[in-house]
Tab-separated table of C-alpha atoms in Angstrom:
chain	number	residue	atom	x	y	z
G	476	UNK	CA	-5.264	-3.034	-8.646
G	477	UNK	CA	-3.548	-3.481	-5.372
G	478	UNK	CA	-5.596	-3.778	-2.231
G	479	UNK	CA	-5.252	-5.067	1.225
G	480	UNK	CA	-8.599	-5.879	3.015
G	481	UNK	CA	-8.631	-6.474	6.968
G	482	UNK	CA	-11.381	-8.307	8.334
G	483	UNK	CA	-12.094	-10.590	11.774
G	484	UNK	CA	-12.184	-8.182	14.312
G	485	UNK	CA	-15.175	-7.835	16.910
G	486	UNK	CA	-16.032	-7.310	20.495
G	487	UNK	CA	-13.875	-10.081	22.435
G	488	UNK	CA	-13.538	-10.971	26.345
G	489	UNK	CA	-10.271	-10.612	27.852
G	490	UNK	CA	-8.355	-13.670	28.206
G	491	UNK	CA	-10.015	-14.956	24.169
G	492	UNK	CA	-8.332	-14.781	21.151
G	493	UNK	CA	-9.038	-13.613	17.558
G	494	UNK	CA	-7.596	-14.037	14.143
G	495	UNK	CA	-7.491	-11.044	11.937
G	496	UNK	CA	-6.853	-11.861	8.087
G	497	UNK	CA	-5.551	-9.414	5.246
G	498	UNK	CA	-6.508	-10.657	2.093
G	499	UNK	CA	-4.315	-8.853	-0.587
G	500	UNK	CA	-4.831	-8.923	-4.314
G	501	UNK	CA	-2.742	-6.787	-6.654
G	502	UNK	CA	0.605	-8.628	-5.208
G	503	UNK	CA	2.028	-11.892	-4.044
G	504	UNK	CA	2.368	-11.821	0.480
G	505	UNK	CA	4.892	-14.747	0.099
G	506	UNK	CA	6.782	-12.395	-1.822
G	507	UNK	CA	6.956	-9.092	0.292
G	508	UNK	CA	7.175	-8.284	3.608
G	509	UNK	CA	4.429	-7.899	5.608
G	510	UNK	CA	3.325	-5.851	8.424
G	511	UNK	CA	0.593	-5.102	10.647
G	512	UNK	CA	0.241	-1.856	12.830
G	513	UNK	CA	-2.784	-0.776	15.347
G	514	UNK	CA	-4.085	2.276	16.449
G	515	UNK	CA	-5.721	2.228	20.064
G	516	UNK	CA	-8.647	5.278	20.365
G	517	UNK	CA	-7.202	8.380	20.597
G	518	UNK	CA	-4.089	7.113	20.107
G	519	UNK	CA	-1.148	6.663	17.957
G	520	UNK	CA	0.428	4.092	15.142
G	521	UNK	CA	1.807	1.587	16.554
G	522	UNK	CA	3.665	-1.240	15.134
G	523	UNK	CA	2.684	-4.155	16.022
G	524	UNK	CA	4.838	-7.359	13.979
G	525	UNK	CA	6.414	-8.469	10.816
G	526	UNK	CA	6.596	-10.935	8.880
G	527	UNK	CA	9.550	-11.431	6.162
G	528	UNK	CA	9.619	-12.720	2.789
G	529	UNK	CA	11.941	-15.248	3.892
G	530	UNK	CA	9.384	-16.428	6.423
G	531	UNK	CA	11.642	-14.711	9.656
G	532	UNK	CA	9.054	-12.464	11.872
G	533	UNK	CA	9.416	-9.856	14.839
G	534	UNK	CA	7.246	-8.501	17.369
G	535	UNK	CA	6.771	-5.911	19.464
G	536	UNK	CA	7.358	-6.282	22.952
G	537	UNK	CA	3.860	-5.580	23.993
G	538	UNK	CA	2.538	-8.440	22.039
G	539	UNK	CA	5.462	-10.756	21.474
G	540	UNK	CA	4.244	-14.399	23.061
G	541	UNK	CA	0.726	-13.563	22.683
G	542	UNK	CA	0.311	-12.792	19.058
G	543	UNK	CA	1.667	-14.756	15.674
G	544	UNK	CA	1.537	-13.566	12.508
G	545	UNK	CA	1.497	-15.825	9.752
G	546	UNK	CA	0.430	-16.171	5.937
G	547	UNK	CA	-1.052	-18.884	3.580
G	548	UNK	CA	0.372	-18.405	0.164
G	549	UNK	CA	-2.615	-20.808	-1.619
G	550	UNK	CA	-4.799	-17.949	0.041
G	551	UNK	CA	-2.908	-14.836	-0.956
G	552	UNK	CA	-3.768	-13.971	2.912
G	553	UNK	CA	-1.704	-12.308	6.241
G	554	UNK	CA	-3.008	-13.213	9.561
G	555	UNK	CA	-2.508	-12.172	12.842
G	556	UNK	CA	-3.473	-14.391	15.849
G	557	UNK	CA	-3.964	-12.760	18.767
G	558	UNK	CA	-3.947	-14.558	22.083
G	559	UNK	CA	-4.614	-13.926	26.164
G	560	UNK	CA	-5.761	-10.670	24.804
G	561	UNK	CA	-6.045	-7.380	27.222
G	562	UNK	CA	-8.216	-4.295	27.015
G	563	UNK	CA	-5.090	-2.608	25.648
G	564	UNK	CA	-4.969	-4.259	22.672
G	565	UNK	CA	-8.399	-2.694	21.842
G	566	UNK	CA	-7.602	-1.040	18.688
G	567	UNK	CA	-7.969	-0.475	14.873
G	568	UNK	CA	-5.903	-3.073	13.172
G	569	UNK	CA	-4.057	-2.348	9.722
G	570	UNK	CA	-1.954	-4.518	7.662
G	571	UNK	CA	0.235	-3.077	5.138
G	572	UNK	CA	3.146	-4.420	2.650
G	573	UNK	CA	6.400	-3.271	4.543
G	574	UNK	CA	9.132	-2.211	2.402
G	575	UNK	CA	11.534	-0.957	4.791
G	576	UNK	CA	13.797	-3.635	3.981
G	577	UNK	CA	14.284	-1.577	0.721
G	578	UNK	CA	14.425	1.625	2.807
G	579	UNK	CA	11.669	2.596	1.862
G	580	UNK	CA	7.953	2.554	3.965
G	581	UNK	CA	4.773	0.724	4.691
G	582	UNK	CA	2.852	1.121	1.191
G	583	UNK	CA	-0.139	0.316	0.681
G	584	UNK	CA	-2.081	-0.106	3.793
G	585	UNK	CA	-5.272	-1.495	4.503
G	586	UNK	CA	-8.649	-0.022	6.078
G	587	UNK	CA	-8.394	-1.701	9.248
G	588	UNK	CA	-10.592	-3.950	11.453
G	589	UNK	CA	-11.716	-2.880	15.124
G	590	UNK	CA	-10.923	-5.412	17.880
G	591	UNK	CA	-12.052	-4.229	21.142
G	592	UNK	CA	-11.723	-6.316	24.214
G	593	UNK	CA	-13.905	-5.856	26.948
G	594	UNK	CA	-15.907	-7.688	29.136
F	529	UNK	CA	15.333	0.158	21.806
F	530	UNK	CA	15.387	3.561	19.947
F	531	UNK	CA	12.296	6.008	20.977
F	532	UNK	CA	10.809	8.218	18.293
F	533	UNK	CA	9.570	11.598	19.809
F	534	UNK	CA	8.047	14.324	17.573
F	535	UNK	CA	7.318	18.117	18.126
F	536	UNK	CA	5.256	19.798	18.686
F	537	UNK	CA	1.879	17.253	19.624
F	538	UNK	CA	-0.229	20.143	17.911
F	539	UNK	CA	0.361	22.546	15.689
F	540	UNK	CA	-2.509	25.182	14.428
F	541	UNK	CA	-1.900	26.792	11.001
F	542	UNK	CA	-3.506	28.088	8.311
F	543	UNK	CA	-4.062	27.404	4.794
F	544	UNK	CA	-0.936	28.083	3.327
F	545	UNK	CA	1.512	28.639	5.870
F	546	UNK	CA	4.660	26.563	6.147
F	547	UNK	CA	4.695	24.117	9.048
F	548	UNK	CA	7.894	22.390	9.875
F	549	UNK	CA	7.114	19.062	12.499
F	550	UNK	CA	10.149	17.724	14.120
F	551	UNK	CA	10.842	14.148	14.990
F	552	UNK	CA	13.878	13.322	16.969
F	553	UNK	CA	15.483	9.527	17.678
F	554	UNK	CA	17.254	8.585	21.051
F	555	UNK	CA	20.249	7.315	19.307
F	556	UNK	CA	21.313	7.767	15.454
F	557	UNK	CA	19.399	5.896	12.825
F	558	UNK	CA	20.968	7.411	9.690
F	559	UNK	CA	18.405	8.053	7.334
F	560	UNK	CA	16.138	5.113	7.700
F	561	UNK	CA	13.163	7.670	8.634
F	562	UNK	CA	9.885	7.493	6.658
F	563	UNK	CA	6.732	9.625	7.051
F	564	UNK	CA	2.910	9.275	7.389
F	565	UNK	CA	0.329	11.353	6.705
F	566	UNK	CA	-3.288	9.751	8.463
F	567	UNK	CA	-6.347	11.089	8.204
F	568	UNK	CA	-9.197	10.054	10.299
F	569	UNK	CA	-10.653	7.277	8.704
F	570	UNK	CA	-8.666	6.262	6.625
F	571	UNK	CA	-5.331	4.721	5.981
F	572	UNK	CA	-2.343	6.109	6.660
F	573	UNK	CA	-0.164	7.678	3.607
F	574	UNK	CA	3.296	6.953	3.129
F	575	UNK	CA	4.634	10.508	2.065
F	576	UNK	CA	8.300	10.385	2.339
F	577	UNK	CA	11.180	7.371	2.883
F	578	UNK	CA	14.844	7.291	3.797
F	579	UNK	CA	14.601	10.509	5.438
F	580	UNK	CA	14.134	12.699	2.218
F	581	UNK	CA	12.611	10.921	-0.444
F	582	UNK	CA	9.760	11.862	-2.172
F	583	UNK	CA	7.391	8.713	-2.238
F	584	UNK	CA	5.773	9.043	-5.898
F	585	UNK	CA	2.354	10.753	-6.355
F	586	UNK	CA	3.105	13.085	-3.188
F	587	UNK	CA	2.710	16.669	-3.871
F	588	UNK	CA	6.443	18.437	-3.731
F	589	UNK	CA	4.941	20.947	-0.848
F	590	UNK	CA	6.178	18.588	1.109
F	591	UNK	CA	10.132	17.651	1.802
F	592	UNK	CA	11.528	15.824	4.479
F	593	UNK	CA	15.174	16.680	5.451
F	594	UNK	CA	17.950	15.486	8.443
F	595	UNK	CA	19.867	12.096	9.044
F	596	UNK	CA	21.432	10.730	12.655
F	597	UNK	CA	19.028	12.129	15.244
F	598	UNK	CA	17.033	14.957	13.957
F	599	UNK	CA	14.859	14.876	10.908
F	600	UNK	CA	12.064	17.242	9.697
F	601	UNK	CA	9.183	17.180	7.953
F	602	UNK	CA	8.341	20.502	6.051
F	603	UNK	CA	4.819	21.474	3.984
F	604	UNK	CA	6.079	24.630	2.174
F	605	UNK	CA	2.043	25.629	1.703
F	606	UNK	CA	-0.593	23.976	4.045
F	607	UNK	CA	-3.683	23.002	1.431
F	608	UNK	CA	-6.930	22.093	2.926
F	609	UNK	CA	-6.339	18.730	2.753
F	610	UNK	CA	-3.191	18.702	4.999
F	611	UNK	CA	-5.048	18.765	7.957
F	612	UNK	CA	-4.807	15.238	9.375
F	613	UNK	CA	-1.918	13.706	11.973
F	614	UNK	CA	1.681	12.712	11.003
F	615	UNK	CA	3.996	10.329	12.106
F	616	UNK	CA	7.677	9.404	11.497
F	617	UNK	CA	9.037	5.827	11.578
F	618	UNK	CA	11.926	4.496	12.288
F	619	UNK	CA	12.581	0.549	10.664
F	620	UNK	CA	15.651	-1.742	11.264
F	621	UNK	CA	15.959	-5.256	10.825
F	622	UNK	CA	14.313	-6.389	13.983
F	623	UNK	CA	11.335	-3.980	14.461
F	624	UNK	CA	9.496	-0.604	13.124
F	625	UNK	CA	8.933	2.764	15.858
F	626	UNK	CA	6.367	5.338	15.381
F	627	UNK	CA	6.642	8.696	17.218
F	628	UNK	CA	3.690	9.622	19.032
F	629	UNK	CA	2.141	11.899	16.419
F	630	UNK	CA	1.714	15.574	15.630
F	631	UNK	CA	-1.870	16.890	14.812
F	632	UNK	CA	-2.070	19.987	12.440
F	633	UNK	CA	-5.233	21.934	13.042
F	634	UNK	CA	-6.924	24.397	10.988
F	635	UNK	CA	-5.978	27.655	13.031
C-alpha cells in the first residue's frame, strides 16, 4: 500500500527552525519526484518546493534561502528544513509524490503536520 | 511568474446541479493544468491532469476542459460529497502554482 506520513511539526519561535519528515512506503522517493505544499489557516494550497529524481530542487520564492528539502534513500524519507522561520509560514504541511514531470499531478498526498510559529 | 486565478471564490449549489469553476492563467500554459478536490481534513485529491484527463478512480461527473489561458472544471451532477474546495495547478519545470481556491457550498 502506498502511504506518505508527515510528522515534526509543533509550536516554534520565530527566528528557530524545524525539520518536517515524510516517510513513504508503497514507493521508492529516490525514484520520483517529490513535493511538499502548505496550507496557512483559512487559506489556500500553496506550493512550497521540489525535489527531482535526479536530485535538482526548486523553491518558491517565499521560502527559497530559508528552507531545503532533501531525502535519505537508506530511510525511504523526504524532509523539509525550515529555517529563520516567520509567523507566515504557520501552516499545515503536506508532502506528496509530484508527477507533473509526466504531466500529470501531485498523487498521493500525505495528511499533513501543523507548524505554527509564534512566540 | 504565471498567476493562477479561479472563479468564482464561492459558489452555492445544490445536490445535483451542474457547477462549472473557472481557472484562468496570466500567460498560456498549454494544457499542463491539473485539478484538486480538498476536503477539510483531509488530503487533497488529484481529480483531473493535463487539462482534461480523467485521473483513474474519479467519478466521470466530473470533466475538465480548455488549454492556453482558460480551463474549466465541470461536475455534471453535484453529489453530497462534492462539497469541499478546488484548486487548479499549474507545473513547469521550475515550480508548481495553485489558484486561490473556489469553495462549493451546499445552497
Amino acid at each position: 500500500e502506498v502511504q506518505l506520513v508527515e510528522s515534526g511539526g509543533g509550536l516554534i519561535q520565530p527566528g528557530g527552525s524545524l525539520r518536517l519528515s515524510c516517510a513513504v512506503s508503497g514507493f521508492t522517493v529516490s525514484s520520483n519526484d517529490m513535493s511538499w505544499v502548505r496550507q496557512a489557516p483559512g487559506r489556500g494550497l500553496e506550493w512550497v518546493s521540489v525535489i527531482y529524481s535526479g536530485g535538482s530542487a526548486f523553491y518558491s520564492d517565499s521560502v527559497k534561502g530559508r528552507f531545503t528539502i532533501s531525502r535519505v534513500n537508506s530511510q525511504n524519507t523526504l524532509y523539509l528544513q525550515m529555517n529563520s522561520l516567520r509567523a507566515e509560514d504557520t501552516a499545515v504541511y503536506y508532502c506528496a509524490r509530484d508527477w507533473t514531470y509526466y504531466d500529470s499531478g501531485f498523487d498521493p498526498w500525505g495528511q499533513g503536520t501543523l507548524v505554527t510559529v509564534s512566540s | 511568474d504565471i498567476q493562477m486565478t479561479q472563479s468564482p471564490s464561492t459558489l452555492s449549489a445544490s445536490v445535483g446541479d451542474r457547477v462549472t469553476i473557472t481557472c484562468r492563467a496570466s500567460q498560456s500554459i498549454s494544457s499542463l493544468l491539473a485539478w484538486y478536490q480538498h476536503r477539510p481534513g483531509k488530503a487533497p485529491k488529484l481529480l483531473i491532469y493535463k487539462a482534461s484527463s480523467l485521473e483513474s478512480g474519479v467519478p466521470s461527473r466530473f470533466s475538465g476542459s480548455g488549454s492556453g489561458t482558460e480551463f474549466t472544471l465541470t461536475i455534471s451532477s453535484l453529489q453530497p460529497d462534492d462539497f469541499a474546495t478546488y484548486y487548479c495547478q499549474h507545473y513547469n519545470t521550475y515550480s508548481r502554482t495553485f489558484g486561490q481556491g473556489t469553495k462549493v457550498e451546499i445552497k
